[in-house]
C-alpha positions as YAML, in Angstrom:
chain: A
units: angstrom
residues:
- id: 1
  name: UNK
  ca: [125.06, 122.32, 109.74]
- id: 2
  name: UNK
  ca: [126.73, 121.72, 113.11]
- id: 3
  name: UNK
  ca: [123.43, 120.93, 114.81]
- id: 4
  name: UNK
  ca: [122.54, 118.50, 112.02]
- id: 5
  name: UNK
  ca: [125.86, 116.66, 112.40]
- id: 6
  name: UNK
  ca: [125.47, 116.60, 116.19]
- id: 7
  name: UNK
  ca: [121.95, 115.19, 115.84]
- id: 8
  name: UNK
  ca: [123.20, 112.48, 113.53]
- id: 9
  name: UNK
  ca: [126.08, 111.57, 115.80]
- id: 10
  name: UNK
  ca: [123.98, 111.49, 118.98]
- id: 11
  name: UNK
  ca: [121.15, 109.50, 117.45]
- id: 12
  name: UNK
  ca: [118.52, 112.22, 117.97]
- id: 13
  name: UNK
  ca: [115.64, 112.42, 115.56]
- id: 14
  name: UNK
  ca: [117.16, 114.34, 112.66]
- id: 15
  name: UNK
  ca: [114.03, 114.02, 110.54]
- id: 16
  name: UNK
  ca: [111.90, 116.03, 113.01]
- id: 17
  name: UNK
  ca: [113.65, 119.16, 111.75]
- id: 18
  name: UNK
  ca: [112.20, 118.52, 108.27]
- id: 19
  name: UNK
  ca: [108.65, 117.66, 109.32]
- id: 20
  name: UNK
  ca: [105.74, 119.97, 108.63]
- id: 21
  name: UNK
  ca: [105.13, 122.49, 111.39]
- id: 22
  name: UNK
  ca: [101.95, 124.56, 111.19]
- id: 23
  name: UNK
  ca: [103.25, 127.87, 112.50]
- id: 24
  name: UNK
  ca: [106.56, 127.72, 110.66]
- id: 25
  name: UNK
  ca: [105.65, 126.44, 107.18]
- id: 26
  name: UNK
  ca: [103.52, 128.48, 104.79]
- id: 27
  name: UNK
  ca: [100.57, 126.65, 103.19]
- id: 28
  name: UNK
  ca: [101.64, 127.77, 99.71]
- id: 29
  name: UNK
  ca: [105.11, 126.28, 100.24]
- id: 30
  name: UNK
  ca: [103.60, 123.03, 101.46]
- id: 31
  name: UNK
  ca: [101.25, 122.91, 98.47]
- id: 32
  name: UNK
  ca: [104.19, 123.48, 96.11]
- id: 33
  name: UNK
  ca: [106.22, 120.69, 97.69]
- id: 34
  name: UNK
  ca: [103.24, 118.31, 97.52]
- id: 35
  name: UNK
  ca: [102.70, 119.22, 93.85]
- id: 36
  name: UNK
  ca: [106.34, 118.45, 93.04]
- id: 37
  name: UNK
  ca: [106.22, 115.12, 94.88]
- id: 38
  name: UNK
  ca: [102.87, 114.13, 93.32]
- id: 39
  name: UNK
  ca: [104.08, 115.09, 89.85]
- id: 40
  name: UNK
  ca: [107.25, 113.06, 90.30]
- id: 41
  name: UNK
  ca: [105.24, 110.03, 91.43]
- id: 42
  name: UNK
  ca: [102.84, 110.44, 88.50]
- id: 43
  name: UNK
  ca: [105.72, 110.65, 86.01]
- id: 44
  name: UNK
  ca: [107.53, 107.61, 87.40]
- id: 45
  name: UNK
  ca: [104.44, 105.42, 87.65]
- id: 46
  name: UNK
  ca: [103.23, 106.45, 84.18]
- id: 47
  name: UNK
  ca: [106.61, 105.54, 82.70]
- id: 48
  name: UNK
  ca: [106.67, 102.21, 84.56]
- id: 49
  name: UNK
  ca: [103.22, 101.34, 83.20]
- id: 50
  name: UNK
  ca: [104.04, 102.29, 79.62]
- id: 51
  name: UNK
  ca: [107.46, 100.55, 79.72]
- id: 52
  name: UNK
  ca: [107.04, 97.68, 82.19]
- id: 53
  name: UNK
  ca: [110.07, 96.25, 84.01]
- id: 54
  name: UNK
  ca: [111.90, 93.77, 81.81]
- id: 55
  name: UNK
  ca: [110.61, 95.38, 78.64]
- id: 56
  name: UNK
  ca: [108.42, 93.72, 76.04]
- id: 57
  name: UNK
  ca: [108.90, 90.73, 73.77]
- id: 58
  name: UNK
  ca: [110.53, 91.72, 70.50]
- id: 59
  name: UNK
  ca: [109.83, 88.53, 68.53]
- id: 60
  name: UNK
  ca: [107.26, 85.76, 68.31]
- id: 61
  name: UNK
  ca: [109.58, 82.85, 69.14]
- id: 62
  name: UNK
  ca: [108.46, 80.26, 71.71]
- id: 63
  name: UNK
  ca: [104.85, 81.43, 71.49]
- id: 64
  name: UNK
  ca: [105.51, 84.96, 72.70]
- id: 65
  name: UNK
  ca: [103.54, 87.86, 71.29]
- id: 66
  name: UNK
  ca: [105.67, 90.85, 70.24]
- id: 67
  name: UNK
  ca: [104.91, 93.98, 72.26]
- id: 68
  name: UNK
  ca: [103.65, 92.09, 75.33]
- id: 69
  name: UNK
  ca: [105.30, 92.57, 78.75]
- id: 70
  name: UNK
  ca: [107.99, 90.03, 79.57]
- id: 71
  name: UNK
  ca: [107.28, 90.52, 83.28]
- id: 72
  name: UNK
  ca: [103.69, 89.35, 82.75]
- id: 73
  name: UNK
  ca: [104.97, 85.78, 82.44]
- id: 74
  name: UNK
  ca: [105.26, 85.92, 86.26]
- id: 75
  name: UNK
  ca: [101.57, 86.52, 86.77]
- id: 76
  name: UNK
  ca: [101.53, 86.96, 90.58]
- id: 77
  name: UNK
  ca: [104.39, 89.43, 90.61]
- id: 78
  name: UNK
  ca: [102.97, 91.26, 87.60]
- id: 79
  name: UNK
  ca: [99.59, 91.61, 89.36]
- id: 80
  name: UNK
  ca: [101.28, 93.18, 92.38]
- id: 81
  name: UNK
  ca: [103.31, 95.52, 90.18]
- id: 82
  name: UNK
  ca: [100.41, 96.56, 87.98]
- id: 83
  name: UNK
  ca: [97.90, 97.15, 90.78]
- id: 84
  name: UNK
  ca: [100.41, 98.97, 93.01]
- id: 85
  name: UNK
  ca: [101.63, 101.11, 90.13]
- id: 86
  name: UNK
  ca: [98.07, 101.97, 89.10]
- id: 87
  name: UNK
  ca: [97.14, 102.82, 92.68]
- id: 88
  name: UNK
  ca: [100.16, 105.14, 93.01]
- id: 89
  name: UNK
  ca: [99.42, 106.87, 89.70]
- id: 90
  name: UNK
  ca: [95.77, 107.35, 90.56]
- id: 91
  name: UNK
  ca: [96.55, 108.71, 94.03]
- id: 92
  name: UNK
  ca: [99.11, 111.15, 92.67]
- id: 93
  name: UNK
  ca: [96.65, 112.36, 90.03]
- id: 94
  name: UNK
  ca: [94.07, 112.92, 92.76]
- id: 95
  name: UNK
  ca: [96.58, 114.98, 94.75]
- id: 96
  name: UNK
  ca: [97.47, 117.04, 91.67]
- id: 97
  name: UNK
  ca: [93.83, 117.73, 90.86]
- id: 98
  name: UNK
  ca: [93.02, 118.56, 94.49]
- id: 99
  name: UNK
  ca: [95.98, 120.90, 94.99]
- id: 100
  name: UNK
  ca: [95.34, 122.79, 91.76]
- id: 101
  name: UNK
  ca: [91.64, 123.38, 92.52]
- id: 102
  name: UNK
  ca: [90.69, 126.99, 91.75]
- id: 103
  name: UNK
  ca: [93.98, 127.56, 89.94]
- id: 104
  name: UNK
  ca: [93.92, 129.25, 86.55]
- id: 105
  name: UNK
  ca: [93.53, 126.62, 83.81]
- id: 106
  name: UNK
  ca: [92.17, 124.05, 86.28]
- id: 107
  name: UNK
  ca: [89.88, 122.62, 83.60]
- id: 108
  name: UNK
  ca: [92.87, 122.10, 81.33]
- id: 109
  name: UNK
  ca: [94.75, 120.37, 84.16]
- id: 110
  name: UNK
  ca: [91.81, 118.01, 84.69]
- id: 111
  name: UNK
  ca: [91.58, 117.28, 80.95]
- id: 112
  name: UNK
  ca: [95.34, 116.62, 80.79]
- id: 113
  name: UNK
  ca: [95.35, 114.30, 83.81]
- id: 114
  name: UNK
  ca: [92.32, 112.36, 82.60]
- id: 115
  name: UNK
  ca: [93.96, 112.03, 79.19]
- id: 116
  name: UNK
  ca: [97.11, 110.80, 80.89]
- id: 117
  name: UNK
  ca: [95.12, 108.16, 82.78]
- id: 118
  name: UNK
  ca: [93.43, 107.01, 79.56]
- id: 119
  name: UNK
  ca: [96.82, 106.83, 77.83]
- id: 120
  name: UNK
  ca: [98.21, 104.85, 80.77]
- id: 121
  name: UNK
  ca: [95.28, 102.46, 80.66]
- id: 122
  name: UNK
  ca: [95.54, 101.89, 76.92]
- id: 123
  name: UNK
  ca: [99.31, 101.29, 77.19]
- id: 124
  name: UNK
  ca: [98.83, 98.83, 80.04]
- id: 125
  name: UNK
  ca: [96.11, 97.02, 78.11]
- id: 126
  name: UNK
  ca: [98.37, 96.90, 75.03]
- id: 127
  name: UNK
  ca: [101.38, 95.33, 76.77]
- id: 128
  name: UNK
  ca: [99.51, 93.01, 79.14]
- id: 129
  name: UNK
  ca: [98.52, 89.56, 77.89]
- id: 130
  name: UNK
  ca: [94.77, 89.06, 78.27]
- id: 131
  name: UNK
  ca: [95.11, 85.78, 80.11]
- id: 132
  name: UNK
  ca: [97.32, 87.19, 82.87]
- id: 133
  name: UNK
  ca: [95.45, 90.18, 84.24]
- id: 134
  name: UNK
  ca: [91.85, 90.72, 85.20]
- id: 135
  name: UNK
  ca: [91.36, 94.33, 84.23]
- id: 136
  name: UNK
  ca: [88.57, 94.92, 86.71]
- id: 137
  name: UNK
  ca: [91.23, 94.72, 89.44]
- id: 138
  name: UNK
  ca: [93.31, 97.35, 87.67]
- id: 139
  name: UNK
  ca: [90.28, 99.59, 87.20]
- id: 140
  name: UNK
  ca: [89.36, 99.03, 90.86]
- id: 141
  name: UNK
  ca: [92.87, 100.04, 91.92]
- id: 142
  name: UNK
  ca: [92.57, 103.21, 89.83]
- id: 143
  name: UNK
  ca: [89.26, 104.06, 91.52]
- id: 144
  name: UNK
  ca: [90.36, 103.41, 95.13]
- id: 145
  name: UNK
  ca: [91.91, 106.84, 95.89]
- id: 146
  name: UNK
  ca: [88.93, 108.69, 94.41]
- id: 147
  name: UNK
  ca: [86.38, 106.53, 96.24]
- id: 148
  name: UNK
  ca: [88.27, 106.87, 99.53]
- id: 149
  name: UNK
  ca: [88.46, 110.66, 99.16]
- id: 150
  name: UNK
  ca: [84.71, 110.81, 98.43]
- id: 151
  name: UNK
  ca: [83.91, 108.64, 101.46]
- id: 152
  name: UNK
  ca: [86.16, 110.72, 103.70]
- id: 153
  name: UNK
  ca: [84.52, 113.92, 102.42]
- id: 154
  name: UNK
  ca: [81.05, 112.45, 102.91]
- id: 155
  name: UNK
  ca: [81.90, 111.32, 106.45]
- id: 156
  name: UNK
  ca: [83.38, 114.73, 107.20]
- id: 157
  name: UNK
  ca: [80.27, 116.54, 105.94]
- id: 158
  name: UNK
  ca: [77.89, 114.27, 107.87]
- id: 159
  name: UNK
  ca: [80.00, 114.51, 111.03]
- id: 160
  name: UNK
  ca: [80.13, 118.30, 110.73]
- id: 161
  name: UNK
  ca: [76.35, 118.47, 110.36]
- id: 162
  name: UNK
  ca: [75.97, 116.27, 113.43]
- id: 163
  name: UNK
  ca: [78.30, 118.57, 115.37]
- id: 164
  name: UNK
  ca: [76.40, 121.66, 114.24]
- id: 165
  name: UNK
  ca: [73.13, 119.99, 115.27]
- id: 166
  name: UNK
  ca: [74.46, 119.28, 118.75]
- id: 167
  name: UNK
  ca: [75.72, 122.85, 119.14]
- id: 168
  name: UNK
  ca: [72.53, 124.49, 117.86]
- id: 169
  name: UNK
  ca: [70.47, 123.58, 120.90]
- id: 170
  name: UNK
  ca: [68.67, 120.58, 119.40]
- id: 171
  name: UNK
  ca: [69.10, 117.68, 121.76]
- id: 172
  name: UNK
  ca: [69.12, 113.99, 121.04]
- id: 173
  name: UNK
  ca: [67.50, 111.56, 123.40]
- id: 174
  name: UNK
  ca: [68.69, 107.97, 123.39]
- id: 175
  name: UNK
  ca: [66.37, 105.30, 124.64]
- id: 176
  name: UNK
  ca: [67.35, 101.68, 125.10]
- id: 177
  name: UNK
  ca: [64.98, 98.84, 124.35]
- id: 178
  name: UNK
  ca: [65.11, 95.36, 125.77]
- id: 179
  name: UNK
  ca: [66.43, 93.91, 122.51]
- id: 180
  name: UNK
  ca: [69.56, 96.09, 122.82]
- id: 181
  name: UNK
  ca: [68.77, 98.45, 119.94]
- id: 182
  name: UNK
  ca: [68.87, 102.15, 120.62]
- id: 183
  name: UNK
  ca: [66.23, 104.63, 119.53]
- id: 184
  name: UNK
  ca: [67.35, 108.18, 118.78]
- id: 185
  name: UNK
  ca: [64.81, 110.95, 118.83]
- id: 186
  name: UNK
  ca: [65.41, 114.64, 118.36]
- id: 187
  name: UNK
  ca: [63.72, 117.32, 120.36]
- id: 188
  name: UNK
  ca: [64.12, 121.05, 120.62]
- id: 189
  name: UNK
  ca: [65.31, 121.57, 124.15]
...
């Protein structure tokens, strides 16, 4: 406690004490913390999507439709909210699914999270006026974390194969042509 107070009073980086350190922190503890954080984010973003800020119209006065989001009347701000919220929910679901891989009942976790995403989507579609939101943007935001993870995994697998190829004794010869393009040929050297 004394060192924490002294760090705060001297302006030293107090947060470095709480950062992940490979030799000190156990992977299971890190996974558990990430699961708690991802679950909290999923719960908050799900609730925000089902009950949007400002609530929903209760009556049909002034041309409003009961059950539609009041916040949607500010279309630009509502777009930002809806896409950011959907992106956060989707990313947290990806983290939950990834961190529970090979756990008991993993199939049930996947079914539950997919069902939660479908419920979120149907609730968002129910409270959002059709003229305010283009749903392909919302669906695109939901897909972004999954697509990025797949691209990163694909890049990692291709890069690893390239590294294994270089280390296995197969050489690559690069030749330059006059037009500036390079030709790569493999040979067993």
